[in-house]
Amino acid sequence: MAPRKRPETQKTPEVVVRPKSKRNRSPWELEPEAKKLCLKGPGPSRRFDSGCLWAGLASLRVPPPCSIVRALHQHKLGAAAWPSLQQGLQQSFLNSLASYRIFQKAAPFDRRATSLAWHPTHPSTLAVGSKGGDILLWNFGIKDKPTFIKGIGAGGSITGLKFNPLNTNQFFTSSMEGTTRLQDFKGNTLRVFASSGTCNFWFCSLDVSVRSRVVVTGDNVGNVILLNMDGRELWNLRMHKKKVTHVALNPCCDWLLATASVDQTVKIWDLRQVRGKSSFLYSLLHRHPVNAAHFSPDGAQLLTTDQKSEIRVYSASQWDCPPSVIPHPHRHFQHLTPIKATWHPRYNLIVVGRYPDPNFKSCTSHELRTIDVFDGISGKMMYQLYDPESSGIMSVRLGPSNNNGRKQGFTLPYWIKNDQKLILMCPSPSTLIPSSCLSPCLCSSMSSIPWGTHWPL
């Protein structure tokens, strides 16, 4: 009997993937050259080119691939992970930026604004300090005249401003007057935490921890002072060689302190183990003096801004690894409020004002002074916010960050400082999300104040 032939094994058909033409690409794959992610430099350090072509801004306003309602429904059924839900909410916020317009303007000071703090429990209330030492408490949700505390004038610049988390009718300030103090909005000084006693030394930065009940402040010669809420000094050490421009306590590990300085370093400290100037955990070297070092809301990342053209993102798990570096023009100028990149209080987004620099590599002619929004993970430019009614150089502060420990809303207003003018930007009324997604105070402010009101103070 003739042997049977074995059936031939079927070969797996080869799949040839052809590159998509520009005509067939999806809108998510098309991106102007100025916005594309560019890898530069050797090693694992990542550098991102921010670019600034105004013509390409419209391409960033692309609708999300899926709706929030569907994402929420899938998450409720257990079919969607929390990160994907967060990504959908973040994309919705980015899409809403196209509708942001100037909501209110004010010019309460005779000198530029230098510091700002959002009220921790009232989303429509904030405090602003000026170069002349003036302090303004403003509830933009009502038409009443705001509280105004007159400063000393020249030499009284407010360099740091924080609400007292234990009593929000009080606030902490650091100033060029040479003091770090606790005040109330009647103008009374309740406690002086630190005083230099001379005009040659002043305090440049301030932060407060409610859980540890401590106040930390830095001065213009590199000293950092840690005190408890009763004003008792715990230690006073020279931690930097030059001025301490920023101090920040980690919101999740309040024993972790970051200090930034014009000596081109950012240092990480464990407050439980500080013994001297060499007892830092890490020293993060920069190429230029550093304006700020902000921990992310979850405490897992550190955002630094230098005085030239770099924004860096460090990971808490590996402080000593090369950071993500975002080239961005924001050069320092003596008569401008320093530009400091900040975190969005809810999403993993970085927000920073742009000061176009002709010497910056990707600078273009007639480049606009925009507010730039970057992704905190990839470093990719996500949006550039601009309103022709206010074309000045912006120092940005996001808010409000929380209300009784809970995040507020999907769309949060921007507060912008532009020399002596204060500008509030919010979504236009026609594109507002449902009121159930926003805090009641924010909704009432939008409905009670005529749109586009310019409020002279």
Short mmCIF file of C-alpha atoms in Angstrom, two decimals:
data_model
loop_
_atom_site.label_atom_id
_atom_site.label_comp_id
_atom_site.label_asym_id
_atom_site.label_seq_id
_atom_site.Cartn_x
_atom_site.Cartn_y
_atom_site.Cartn_z
CA MET A 1 0.00 0.00 0.00
CA ALA A 2 1.46 3.33 -1.04
CA PRO A 3 2.33 5.55 1.88
CA ARG A 4 0.10 8.54 2.42
CA LYS A 5 1.53 11.88 1.74
CA ARG A 6 1.70 14.10 4.74
CA PRO A 7 -0.39 17.18 4.27
CA GLU A 8 1.74 20.24 3.73
CA THR A 9 1.96 22.53 6.71
CA GLN A 10 0.21 25.74 5.99
CA LYS A 11 2.53 28.66 6.13
CA THR A 12 1.53 31.61 8.17
CA PRO A 13 0.83 34.43 5.76
CA GLU A 14 3.24 37.31 6.08
CA VAL A 15 1.72 40.63 6.94
CA VAL A 16 3.41 43.59 5.38
CA VAL A 17 2.77 46.82 7.24
CA ARG A 18 3.03 49.78 4.95
CA PRO A 19 3.69 53.20 6.34
CA LYS A 20 0.62 55.33 6.35
CA SER A 21 0.51 58.29 4.05
CA LYS A 22 -0.26 61.63 5.56
CA ARG A 23 -3.69 61.42 3.98
CA ASN A 24 -4.49 58.17 5.82
CA ARG A 25 -3.05 59.07 9.18
CA SER A 26 -5.35 59.81 12.08
CA PRO A 27 -5.46 63.32 13.55
CA TRP A 28 -3.59 61.99 16.60
CA GLU A 29 -0.62 61.00 14.43
CA LEU A 30 -0.42 64.27 12.56
CA GLU A 31 1.51 66.90 14.43
CA PRO A 32 3.33 70.04 13.33
CA GLU A 33 7.10 69.71 13.28
CA ALA A 34 7.49 72.37 15.96
CA LYS A 35 5.41 70.23 18.35
CA LYS A 36 7.03 66.85 17.71
CA LEU A 37 8.95 65.16 20.47
CA CYS A 38 12.68 65.50 19.90
CA LEU A 39 15.28 63.40 21.67
CA LYS A 40 18.58 65.15 22.21
CA GLY A 41 21.81 64.41 23.91
CA PRO A 42 23.45 61.13 24.90
CA GLY A 43 22.33 58.75 27.62
CA PRO A 44 18.93 58.24 29.14
CA SER A 45 18.31 61.91 29.84
CA ARG A 46 15.33 63.06 27.76
CA ARG A 47 15.03 66.54 26.29
CA PHE A 48 11.87 67.86 24.76
CA ASP A 49 11.59 70.71 22.29
CA SER A 50 8.66 72.89 23.21
CA GLY A 51 8.51 74.99 20.05
CA CYS A 52 6.14 77.89 19.69
CA LEU A 53 4.48 78.14 16.29
CA TRP A 54 1.14 79.83 16.82
CA ALA A 55 -0.09 78.32 13.58
CA GLY A 56 0.23 74.87 15.06
CA LEU A 57 -1.81 75.55 18.17
CA ALA A 58 -5.07 74.62 16.51
CA SER A 59 -3.81 71.11 15.82
CA LEU A 60 -3.50 70.51 19.54
CA ARG A 61 -7.23 71.02 20.08
CA VAL A 62 -8.22 67.50 19.10
CA PRO A 63 -11.17 65.75 20.75
CA PRO A 64 -10.35 62.76 22.96
CA PRO A 65 -10.60 59.26 21.50
CA CYS A 66 -13.40 58.32 23.91
CA SER A 67 -15.99 60.13 25.97
CA ILE A 68 -15.75 60.70 29.72
CA VAL A 69 -19.22 59.20 30.22
CA ARG A 70 -18.13 55.97 28.59
CA ALA A 71 -14.87 55.92 30.56
CA LEU A 72 -16.75 56.43 33.84
CA HIS A 73 -19.23 53.69 32.93
CA GLN A 74 -16.43 51.25 32.06
CA HIS A 75 -14.61 52.07 35.29
CA LYS A 76 -17.79 51.44 37.28
CA LEU A 77 -18.14 48.05 35.60
CA GLY A 78 -14.51 47.25 36.31
CA ALA A 79 -13.60 47.29 32.62
CA ALA A 80 -11.38 50.39 32.77
CA ALA A 81 -8.40 51.00 35.03
CA TRP A 82 -8.10 54.21 37.03
CA PRO A 83 -5.12 55.53 34.98
CA SER A 84 -7.15 55.35 31.77
CA LEU A 85 -10.00 57.19 33.45
CA GLN A 86 -7.61 59.86 34.68
CA GLN A 87 -6.21 60.19 31.17
CA GLY A 88 -9.70 60.75 29.80
CA LEU A 89 -10.45 63.43 32.37
CA GLN A 90 -7.10 65.08 31.70
CA GLN A 91 -7.78 65.16 27.96
CA SER A 92 -11.19 66.70 28.63
CA PHE A 93 -9.51 69.46 30.62
CA LEU A 94 -7.03 70.08 27.80
CA ASN A 95 -9.88 70.33 25.30
CA SER A 96 -11.61 72.88 27.55
CA LEU A 97 -8.61 75.23 27.38
CA ALA A 98 -9.74 76.36 23.93
CA SER A 99 -12.67 78.11 25.63
CA TYR A 100 -10.64 79.90 28.33
CA ARG A 101 -11.01 83.68 28.21
CA ILE A 102 -10.22 86.57 30.51
CA PHE A 103 -12.83 86.59 33.25
CA GLN A 104 -11.72 89.53 35.39
CA LYS A 105 -8.89 92.03 35.56
CA ALA A 106 -7.67 94.09 38.48
CA ALA A 107 -4.82 96.50 39.16
CA PRO A 108 -4.78 96.99 42.95
CA PHE A 109 -1.04 97.66 43.39
CA ASP A 110 1.35 100.43 42.40
CA ARG A 111 4.07 97.80 42.00
CA ARG A 112 4.07 94.32 40.46
CA ALA A 113 2.54 91.30 42.16
CA THR A 114 5.20 89.00 43.61
CA SER A 115 3.36 86.16 45.40
CA LEU A 116 -0.03 84.52 45.53
CA ALA A 117 -1.90 81.90 47.58
CA TRP A 118 -5.31 80.33 46.98
CA HIS A 119 -7.55 79.91 50.00
CA PRO A 120 -7.50 76.22 51.06
CA THR A 121 -11.30 75.92 51.55
CA HIS A 122 -12.88 78.74 49.49
CA PRO A 123 -12.15 78.18 45.78
CA SER A 124 -13.02 81.76 44.79
CA THR A 125 -10.78 83.45 47.37
CA LEU A 126 -7.09 84.22 47.10
CA ALA A 127 -4.42 86.42 48.68
CA VAL A 128 -1.87 88.38 46.65
CA GLY A 129 1.29 90.15 47.79
CA SER A 130 3.14 92.95 45.97
CA LYS A 131 6.67 94.29 45.68
CA GLY A 132 5.66 97.18 47.92
CA GLY A 133 4.51 94.90 50.73
CA ASP A 134 0.79 95.36 50.03
CA ILE A 135 -1.48 92.33 50.59
CA LEU A 136 -4.87 91.82 48.97
CA LEU A 137 -7.55 89.32 50.02
CA TRP A 138 -9.94 88.94 47.09
CA ASN A 139 -13.12 86.88 46.81
CA PHE A 140 -13.89 87.25 43.11
CA GLY A 141 -17.24 85.50 43.64
CA ILE A 142 -18.79 88.58 45.24
CA LYS A 143 -18.85 92.25 44.33
CA ASP A 144 -17.77 93.52 47.76
CA LYS A 145 -14.58 95.52 47.94
CA PRO A 146 -11.63 93.22 48.76
CA THR A 147 -9.56 93.49 51.93
CA PHE A 148 -6.41 95.53 51.37
CA ILE A 149 -3.42 95.77 53.74
CA LYS A 150 -1.02 98.58 52.92
CA GLY A 151 2.68 97.72 52.87
CA ILE A 152 5.76 99.79 53.69
CA GLY A 153 6.54 100.53 50.03
CA ALA A 154 10.06 100.16 48.66
CA GLY A 155 11.93 97.33 50.36
CA GLY A 156 8.83 95.53 51.60
CA SER A 157 8.40 92.99 48.80
CA ILE A 158 6.33 89.92 49.77
CA THR A 159 8.45 86.93 48.70
CA GLY A 160 6.32 84.14 50.17
CA LEU A 161 2.63 83.87 51.10
CA LYS A 162 0.76 80.95 52.66
CA PHE A 163 -2.61 80.65 54.40
CA ASN A 164 -2.45 79.27 57.94
CA PRO A 165 -3.91 75.73 57.54
CA LEU A 166 -5.02 75.78 61.19
CA ASN A 167 -6.84 79.11 60.90
CA THR A 168 -7.57 80.35 57.39
CA ASN A 169 -8.28 83.87 58.65
CA GLN A 170 -4.53 84.15 59.12
CA PHE A 171 -1.57 83.90 56.76
CA PHE A 172 2.22 83.55 56.82
CA THR A 173 4.49 85.91 54.89
CA SER A 174 8.20 86.20 54.18
CA SER A 175 9.44 89.54 52.94
CA MET A 176 12.39 91.72 52.01
CA GLU A 177 11.57 93.69 55.14
CA GLY A 178 13.59 91.00 56.90
CA THR A 179 10.83 89.03 58.61
CA THR A 180 8.82 85.83 58.37
CA ARG A 181 5.62 86.40 60.30
CA LEU A 182 2.02 85.34 60.96
CA GLN A 183 -0.62 88.00 60.25
CA ASP A 184 -4.38 88.39 60.06
CA PHE A 185 -6.39 90.30 57.49
CA LYS A 186 -6.97 93.19 59.85
CA GLY A 187 -3.31 94.05 59.47
CA ASN A 188 -2.19 92.71 62.86
CA THR A 189 1.09 90.84 63.28
CA LEU A 190 0.31 87.83 65.47
CA ARG A 191 3.78 86.30 65.68
CA VAL A 192 7.23 86.99 64.23
CA PHE A 193 8.88 83.66 63.42
CA ALA A 194 12.18 85.02 62.11
CA SER A 195 13.70 88.48 61.89
CA SER A 196 17.07 89.55 60.52
CA GLY A 197 17.01 92.97 62.18
CA THR A 198 18.80 94.55 59.21
CA CYS A 199 18.00 95.50 55.63
CA ASN A 200 21.04 93.55 54.36
CA PHE A 201 19.41 90.18 55.06
CA TRP A 202 15.89 89.19 54.10
CA PHE A 203 13.73 86.11 53.64
CA CYS A 204 13.00 84.83 50.13
CA SER A 205 10.86 81.72 50.56
CA LEU A 206 8.36 80.04 52.86
CA ASP A 207 6.39 76.83 53.33
CA VAL A 208 4.13 75.36 56.03
CA SER A 209 3.20 71.81 57.04
CA VAL A 210 -0.02 71.26 58.97
CA ARG A 211 0.73 67.63 59.83
CA SER A 212 4.22 68.29 61.20
CA ARG A 213 3.18 71.71 62.56
CA VAL A 214 6.35 73.34 61.22
CA VAL A 215 7.28 76.48 59.27
CA VAL A 216 10.37 76.58 57.05
CA THR A 217 11.88 79.73 55.55
CA GLY A 218 15.02 80.57 53.56
CA ASP A 219 17.01 83.80 53.31
CA ASN A 220 19.18 85.64 50.78
CA VAL A 221 22.53 84.25 51.98
CA GLY A 222 21.70 80.53 51.95
CA ASN A 223 20.31 79.96 55.44
CA VAL A 224 17.24 77.80 56.06
CA ILE A 225 15.33 78.02 59.36
CA LEU A 226 12.91 75.39 60.67
CA LEU A 227 10.41 76.42 63.38
CA ASN A 228 7.36 74.91 64.99
CA MET A 229 3.96 76.62 64.91
CA ASP A 230 4.63 78.20 68.31
CA GLY A 231 7.59 80.07 66.85
CA ARG A 232 10.29 77.99 68.55
CA GLU A 233 13.37 77.63 66.35
CA LEU A 234 14.33 73.98 65.76
CA TRP A 235 17.44 74.68 63.72
CA ASN A 236 19.07 77.41 61.64
CA LEU A 237 21.64 76.16 59.13
CA ARG A 238 23.39 77.49 56.06
CA MET A 239 22.30 74.91 53.50
CA HIS A 240 23.32 76.77 50.33
CA LYS A 241 26.15 79.05 49.28
CA LYS A 242 23.78 81.71 47.94
CA LYS A 243 20.16 82.88 48.14
CA VAL A 244 17.50 80.25 48.80
CA THR A 245 14.85 81.06 46.19
CA HIS A 246 12.36 78.34 47.11
CA VAL A 247 11.57 75.85 49.88
CA ALA A 248 8.94 73.10 49.54
CA LEU A 249 7.71 70.38 51.89
CA ASN A 250 6.51 67.16 50.26
CA PRO A 251 2.68 67.01 50.52
CA CYS A 252 2.70 63.25 51.26
CA CYS A 253 5.97 62.91 53.22
CA ASP A 254 6.16 66.16 55.13
CA TRP A 255 9.58 65.25 56.55
CA LEU A 256 10.98 65.57 53.00
CA LEU A 257 12.18 69.07 52.15
CA ALA A 258 13.40 70.49 48.82
CA THR A 259 15.40 73.73 48.70
CA ALA A 260 16.34 75.63 45.52
CA SER A 261 19.05 78.25 45.23
CA VAL A 262 20.87 80.57 42.86
CA ASP A 263 23.98 78.48 43.56
CA GLN A 264 22.60 76.22 40.77
CA THR A 265 21.54 73.37 43.05
CA VAL A 266 18.35 71.84 44.38
CA LYS A 267 18.85 69.80 47.55
CA ILE A 268 16.63 67.13 49.08
CA TRP A 269 16.62 66.86 52.90
CA ASP A 270 15.18 64.53 55.50
CA LEU A 271 14.08 66.83 58.33
CA ARG A 272 14.50 63.96 60.80
CA GLN A 273 18.20 63.62 59.97
CA VAL A 274 19.43 67.17 59.38
CA ARG A 275 22.71 67.62 61.23
CA GLY A 276 24.49 70.20 59.08
CA LYS A 277 24.93 71.58 55.58
CA SER A 278 26.34 68.25 54.33
CA SER A 279 23.50 66.07 55.61
CA PHE A 280 21.34 66.39 52.48
CA LEU A 281 20.04 63.24 50.81
CA TYR A 282 20.66 64.44 47.26
CA SER A 283 22.11 67.50 45.56
CA LEU A 284 20.68 68.03 42.08
CA LEU A 285 23.05 70.16 40.00
CA HIS A 286 21.68 72.57 37.38
CA ARG A 287 23.39 74.61 34.68
CA HIS A 288 21.84 77.89 35.83
CA PRO A 289 20.43 79.40 39.04
CA VAL A 290 17.13 77.83 40.06
CA ASN A 291 13.89 79.74 40.67
CA ALA A 292 11.70 77.00 42.12
CA ALA A 293 11.34 73.34 43.09
CA HIS A 294 7.73 72.08 43.38
CA PHE A 295 6.67 68.61 44.49
CA SER A 296 3.79 67.13 42.51
CA PRO A 297 0.43 66.81 44.35
CA ASP A 298 1.09 63.08 44.91
CA GLY A 299 4.65 63.79 46.08
CA ALA A 300 6.13 61.40 43.51
CA GLN A 301 7.84 63.99 41.28
CA LEU A 302 9.84 67.18 41.68
CA LEU A 303 9.54 70.01 39.16
CA THR A 304 12.38 72.55 38.95
CA THR A 305 12.61 75.80 36.98
CA ASP A 306 15.93 77.49 36.31
CA GLN A 307 16.50 81.15 35.40
CA LYS A 308 17.28 80.49 31.76
CA SER A 309 15.65 77.84 29.58
CA GLU A 310 15.21 74.51 31.36
CA ILE A 311 12.37 72.82 33.21
CA ARG A 312 13.30 69.51 34.87
CA VAL A 313 11.18 66.67 36.24
CA TYR A 314 12.80 64.34 38.80
CA SER A 315 11.29 61.07 39.96
CA ALA A 316 11.04 60.42 43.70
CA SER A 317 12.00 56.78 43.24
CA GLN A 318 15.34 57.67 41.65
CA TRP A 319 16.48 61.16 42.56
CA ASP A 320 19.99 60.54 41.26
CA CYS A 321 18.92 59.40 37.77
CA PRO A 322 19.09 61.84 34.87
CA PRO A 323 15.88 63.87 34.80
CA SER A 324 13.45 64.69 32.04
CA VAL A 325 14.48 68.08 30.67
CA ILE A 326 12.07 70.37 28.83
CA PRO A 327 13.75 73.26 26.99
CA HIS A 328 11.58 76.31 27.50
CA PRO A 329 12.27 80.09 27.28
CA HIS A 330 11.62 81.86 30.60
CA ARG A 331 14.83 83.80 31.22
CA HIS A 332 15.28 85.82 34.39
CA PHE A 333 14.95 89.58 34.38
CA GLN A 334 15.36 91.72 37.47
CA HIS A 335 12.16 93.73 37.04
CA LEU A 336 9.86 90.79 36.29
CA THR A 337 8.25 88.41 38.76
CA PRO A 338 10.30 85.19 38.35
CA ILE A 339 8.59 82.61 36.14
CA LYS A 340 8.06 79.35 38.02
CA ALA A 341 6.60 76.23 36.43
CA THR A 342 3.87 74.66 38.59
CA TRP A 343 1.87 71.45 38.66
CA HIS A 344 -1.79 71.27 37.83
CA PRO A 345 -3.44 70.41 41.20
CA ARG A 346 -5.41 67.50 39.74
CA TYR A 347 -3.70 66.20 36.58
CA ASN A 348 -0.14 65.30 35.69
CA LEU A 349 0.34 68.54 33.76
CA ILE A 350 2.95 71.28 33.99
CA VAL A 351 1.96 74.92 33.45
CA VAL A 352 4.46 77.71 32.82
CA GLY A 353 4.54 81.19 31.27
CA ARG A 354 6.65 81.75 28.15
CA TYR A 355 9.09 84.63 27.77
CA PRO A 356 10.34 84.37 24.14
CA ASP A 357 14.11 84.50 23.80
CA PRO A 358 15.74 85.30 20.43
CA ASN A 359 18.70 83.13 21.46
CA PHE A 360 16.48 80.12 22.18
CA LYS A 361 17.03 77.37 19.60
CA SER A 362 13.43 76.98 18.42
CA CYS A 363 12.49 80.66 18.69
CA THR A 364 10.43 81.98 15.80
CA SER A 365 9.74 85.50 14.62
CA HIS A 366 6.78 87.19 16.32
CA GLU A 367 6.62 84.43 18.93
CA LEU A 368 3.72 84.91 21.33
CA ARG A 369 3.92 85.16 25.13
CA THR A 370 1.75 82.16 25.81
CA ILE A 371 0.96 79.99 28.81
CA ASP A 372 2.37 76.56 27.98
CA VAL A 373 0.94 73.27 29.21
CA PHE A 374 3.18 70.16 29.14
CA ASP A 375 2.51 66.54 29.92
CA GLY A 376 4.27 65.71 33.19
CA ILE A 377 5.31 62.23 32.02
CA SER A 378 6.32 62.62 28.38
CA GLY A 379 7.27 66.30 28.48
CA LYS A 380 5.23 66.87 25.32
CA MET A 381 3.63 70.23 24.67
CA MET A 382 -0.12 69.74 25.10
CA TYR A 383 -1.48 73.25 24.69
CA GLN A 384 -0.55 76.94 24.49
CA LEU A 385 -3.03 79.35 26.03
CA TYR A 386 -3.20 82.90 24.71
CA ASP A 387 -5.64 85.78 24.86
CA PRO A 388 -5.00 88.83 22.64
CA GLU A 389 -6.41 91.10 25.33
CA SER A 390 -3.42 90.32 27.54
CA SER A 391 -0.20 89.82 25.63
CA GLY A 392 2.24 90.49 28.48
CA ILE A 393 4.71 88.11 30.12
CA MET A 394 2.84 85.73 32.40
CA SER A 395 3.73 84.30 35.78
CA VAL A 396 1.18 81.56 36.34
CA ARG A 397 -0.49 80.21 39.46
CA LEU A 398 -3.11 77.47 39.27
CA GLY A 399 -5.94 77.13 41.69
CA PRO A 400 -7.85 76.23 43.69
CA SER A 401 -6.00 73.08 44.66
CA ASN A 402 -8.37 71.48 47.17
CA ASN A 403 -11.32 71.91 49.46
CA ASN A 404 -11.25 70.05 52.79
CA GLY A 405 -8.71 67.67 51.31
CA ARG A 406 -10.81 66.82 48.24
CA LYS A 407 -9.96 67.85 44.69
CA GLN A 408 -12.40 70.33 43.20
CA GLY A 409 -13.86 70.06 39.74
CA PHE A 410 -12.65 68.98 36.34
CA THR A 411 -11.95 72.51 35.15
CA LEU A 412 -9.95 74.82 37.37
CA PRO A 413 -9.33 78.54 36.81
CA TYR A 414 -5.94 80.07 36.14
CA TRP A 415 -4.70 83.04 38.06
CA ILE A 416 -2.11 85.01 36.13
CA LYS A 417 0.24 87.71 37.32
CA ASN A 418 1.38 90.20 34.72
CA ASP A 419 3.47 93.02 36.16
CA GLN A 420 1.00 95.22 38.11
CA LYS A 421 -2.11 93.58 36.60
CA LEU A 422 -3.94 90.58 37.99
CA ILE A 423 -5.84 88.51 35.45
CA LEU A 424 -8.28 85.67 36.04
CA MET A 425 -9.06 83.27 33.20
CA CYS A 426 -11.95 80.78 33.15
CA PRO A 427 -13.89 78.82 30.52
CA SER A 428 -16.49 80.81 28.62
CA PRO A 429 -20.07 80.32 29.94
CA SER A 430 -21.21 78.51 26.77
CA THR A 431 -18.66 75.74 27.27
CA LEU A 432 -18.86 75.23 31.02
CA ILE A 433 -19.24 71.68 32.24
CA PRO A 434 -22.23 70.78 34.45
CA SER A 435 -22.35 72.51 37.82
CA SER A 436 -22.23 69.17 39.62
CA CYS A 437 -18.63 68.85 38.45
CA LEU A 438 -17.61 72.20 39.94
CA SER A 439 -17.56 73.61 43.42
CA PRO A 440 -20.70 75.60 44.37
CA CYS A 441 -18.64 78.70 45.07
CA LEU A 442 -17.10 78.66 41.61
CA CYS A 443 -20.47 78.17 39.93
CA SER A 444 -22.09 81.02 41.83
CA SER A 445 -19.22 83.34 40.93
CA MET A 446 -19.65 82.61 37.25
CA SER A 447 -23.39 83.21 37.34
CA SER A 448 -23.45 86.26 39.60
CA ILE A 449 -20.75 88.34 37.90
CA PRO A 450 -21.33 89.61 34.35
CA TRP A 451 -19.03 87.93 31.86
CA GLY A 452 -15.93 89.95 30.99
CA THR A 453 -16.27 92.30 33.96
CA HIS A 454 -13.17 94.45 34.51
CA TRP A 455 -13.17 95.26 38.19
CA PRO A 456 -11.10 98.32 39.17
CA LEU A 457 -9.91 98.03 42.76
#
